[in-house]
Amino acid sequence: GIGKALFALAVMDNSSGKMTVNSSSYALQVYMRLGFRPICSEAISGGIRFTHMETEILDIVGENRISTGEVVHRGKAPDPPA
């Protein structure tokens, strides 16, 4: 869907080789399916609960969690679903 396509674009645009997110408890499983892993226990900042997570870009692409075909088709981002 749109979320996976946006994530794929972010991966392709990332030159650092690593991505981090601060995930709400509701999104932990989504990020884990995308290859992220928690790097600390849940924290609270400004009244917002989150878990800091990270992943290596090569792990995401290498494990086929996303494919470059989802991102680039003839040099442009995919069209949104109808």
Backbone as a ProteinNet text record, in pm:
[ID]
protein_1_A
[PRIMARY]
GIGKALFALAVMDNSSGKMTVNSSSYALQVYMRLGFRPICSEAISGGIRFTHMETEILDIVGENRISTGEVVHRGKAPDPPA
[TERTIARY]
80.2	0	85.6	22.8	89.6	199.9	174	274.8	402.1	387.4	505.2	580.1	506.5	571.3	648.7	589.6	660.1	784.8	772.4	887.7	996.8	958.8	1055.5	1127.9	1057.1	1121.1	1220.4	1183.9	1275.2	1401.3	1386	1501.3	1592.3	1533.7	1614	1684.8	1629.2	1687.3	1787	1806.6	1891.2	2032.3	2129.6	2268.3	2348.4	2288.5	2362.6	2374.4	2285.3	2288.7	2211.1	2153	2079.1	1957.4	1850	1731	1689.2	1636.5	1583	1442.2	1361.5	1226.1	1197.1	1105.1	1048.7	906.1	881.9	753.4	658.8	533	431.3	410	346.6	321.8	231	146.5	55	126.8	243.8	313.8	433.7	462.1	579.4	582.5	472.2	468.9	488.3	434.8	452.2	600.1	665.9	808.4	891.2	854.7	928.9	916.5	798.4	782.3	866.2	892.5	976.3	1125.4	1159.7	1299.8	1360.6	1283.3	1335.2	1337	1428.2	1434.2	1447.6	1382.9	1394.6	1539.1	1586.5	1722.1	1722	1603.2	1590.1	1446.3	1421.3	1284.2	1201.3	1072.1	982.1	1023	1014.2	1049.9	930.4	935.3	832.3	901.9	858.2	911.9	796	779.7	670.1	533.6	525.5	400.3	370.2	460.9	440.2	527.3	464	536.1	586	710.4	766.5	878.3	910.2	1024	1117	1242.3	1341.7	1381.5	1376.2	1405.7	1502	1575.9	1664.9	1673.1	1724.1	1747.6	1860.2	1922.9	2024.2	1954.6	1983.1	1918.1	1942.6	2064.4	2093.2	2011.6	1982.1	1899.1	1758.1	1704.9	1568.1	1557.5	1649.3	1644.6	1686.1	1790.3	1840.8	1740.7	1656.3	1556.2	1424.8	1427.8	1310	1190.7	1215.8	1105.6	1048.6	1135.6	1090.6	1173.5	1128.7	1207.8	1219.8	1327.2	1344.5	1234.9	1174.3	1064	943	929.8	818.5	842	966.6	1002.1	1017.7	1094.9	1131.4	1072.6	998.4	947.3	970.5	1067.3	1106	1147.8	1219	1278	1185.1	1065.7	977.2	909.6	857.6	784.8	657	609.5	487.8	366.8	271.8	147.6	68.3	-4.8	-87.2	-198.8	-245.6	-354.2	-480.6	-557.7	-682.4	-789.1
-117.6	0	125.5	233.2	363.2	369.9	317.1	320.9	248.4	131.1	53.5	124	187.5	261.3	381.4	453.6	566.9	520.5	408.5	354.2	314.1	252.5	212.2	334.2	443.1	566	619.1	614.5	660.7	575	444.6	354.3	386.2	405.1	430.9	566.1	660.1	793.7	803.6	695.2	697.2	652.6	740	705.6	664.1	671.2	641.4	491.9	411.9	268	223.9	318.9	286.5	377.4	324.2	404.9	384.3	490	480.7	537.8	487	539.5	538	622.6	618.5	570.4	444.5	381.4	386.8	417.1	402	252.6	218.4	76.7	14.4	96.3	45.6	5.4	64.4	41	-53.7	-104.2	-190.2	-307.9	-378.8	-497	-459.3	-345.9	-299.8	-276.1	-202.3	-175.3	-302.6	-394.7	-520.8	-599.8	-598.2	-666.1	-600.1	-471.2	-399.8	-416.7	-486.4	-514.9	-436.2	-350	-274.3	-361	-328.7	-398.2	-294.9	-320.6	-226.9	-222.3	-103.4	-92.6	-45.5	-23.8	8	-19.4	-13.2	-33.9	92.2	80.7	192.4	313.7	430.5	555.4	650.9	755.5	858.6	993.8	1074	1208.9	1301.7	1405.7	1498.5	1431.7	1328.8	1257.2	1154.9	1137.1	1042.3	919.5	801.8	674.9	628.7	580.9	530.9	431.9	353.9	262.1	300.2	327.1	361.1	232.5	234	115.6	154.1	55.2	81.8	-40.1	-16.4	-124.1	-83	-182.1	-159.8	-165.8	-72.4	-66.5	-195.3	-246.5	-369.3	-486.6	-490	-597.1	-590.5	-470.7	-453.6	-502.6	-458.2	-495.5	-640.7	-684.9	-821.2	-926.2	-894.8	-989.7	-976.4	-897	-877.5	-820.9	-741.2	-673.9	-565.7	-509.9	-423	-458	-420	-440.1	-307	-292.5	-167.9	-152.5	-259.9	-251.6	-181.7	-184.4	-113.3	36.1	75.5	216	279.7	215.9	278.2	199.7	268.7	210.4	314.1	286.9	381.6	516.1	508.8	628.9	719.6	672	759.9	680	751.9	687.3	623.8	517.8	453.9	545.6	527.5	602	552.4	640.6	595.6	504.1	412.7	324.2	403.2	348.4	416.1	403.4
0	0	0	31.1	30.1	135.5	254.8	361	322.7	263.1	222.6	109.6	18.7	-89.8	-36.2	60.3	121.5	195.7	265.7	337.2	238.3	128.5	26.8	-30	-53.9	-101.6	0.9	128.2	233.4	237.4	219.7	218.9	101.3	-15.2	-134.5	-127	-51.2	-39.4	75.6	149.3	268.2	232.8	252.4	220.6	342.9	461.3	583.9	610	549.8	573.4	695.2	767.2	889.1	900	958.5	984.2	1127.9	1190	1325.3	1327.8	1418.9	1440	1589.2	1630.3	1764.9	1747.4	1779.4	1752.6	1871.4	1842	1945.3	1968.1	2078.2	2106.6	2000.6	1938.6	1836.9	1707.5	1680.3	1554.2	1567.6	1686.5	1705.6	1608.4	1595.3	1508.5	1361.4	1321.2	1182.7	1154.6	1243.4	1223.6	1231.5	1318	1327.4	1196.8	1135	1005.9	897.3	912.5	816.4	844.5	951.9	980.5	1094.6	1159	1272.4	1397.3	1488.1	1616.6	1727.7	1841.4	1954.2	2003.4	2038.2	2092.4	2236.7	2293.2	2435	2475.6	2603.6	2650.9	2624.5	2644.2	2619.4	2702.5	2641.4	2708.7	2700.9	2780.5	2777.1	2767.6	2671.5	2656.2	2620.7	2698.3	2674.5	2685	2767.6	2785.8	2677	2582.4	2472.3	2494.2	2492.4	2507.3	2370.5	2366.7	2241.3	2270.1	2169.5	2174.1	2060.8	2093.9	1992.2	1919.6	1785.1	1704.9	1593.2	1541.9	1429.4	1338.5	1219.4	1123.6	1030.2	971	868.4	733.4	646	514.7	436.4	437.7	362.2	413.3	543	598	540.8	527.6	477.4	333.9	248.8	108.1	91	163.6	151.3	193.8	290	337.5	260.9	152.4	67.5	143.1	245.4	314.5	223.3	138.2	30.6	-91.2	-206.5	-327.1	-398.5	-474.1	-546.9	-651	-695.7	-790.9	-732.8	-601	-537.2	-537.9	-555.7	-546	-683.5	-768.4	-894	-1010.2	-1090.8	-1213.8	-1322.1	-1407.8	-1511.5	-1453	-1340.8	-1283.3	-1206.6	-1171	-1094.8	-983.8	-888.9	-779.2	-834.6	-771.1	-819.9	-805.9	-897.1	-889.2	-770.4	-702	-589	-638	-551.2	-590.5	-625.1	-716.4	-758.5	-653.9
[MASK]
++++++++++++++++++++++++++++++++++++++++++++++++++++++++++++++++++++++++++++++++++

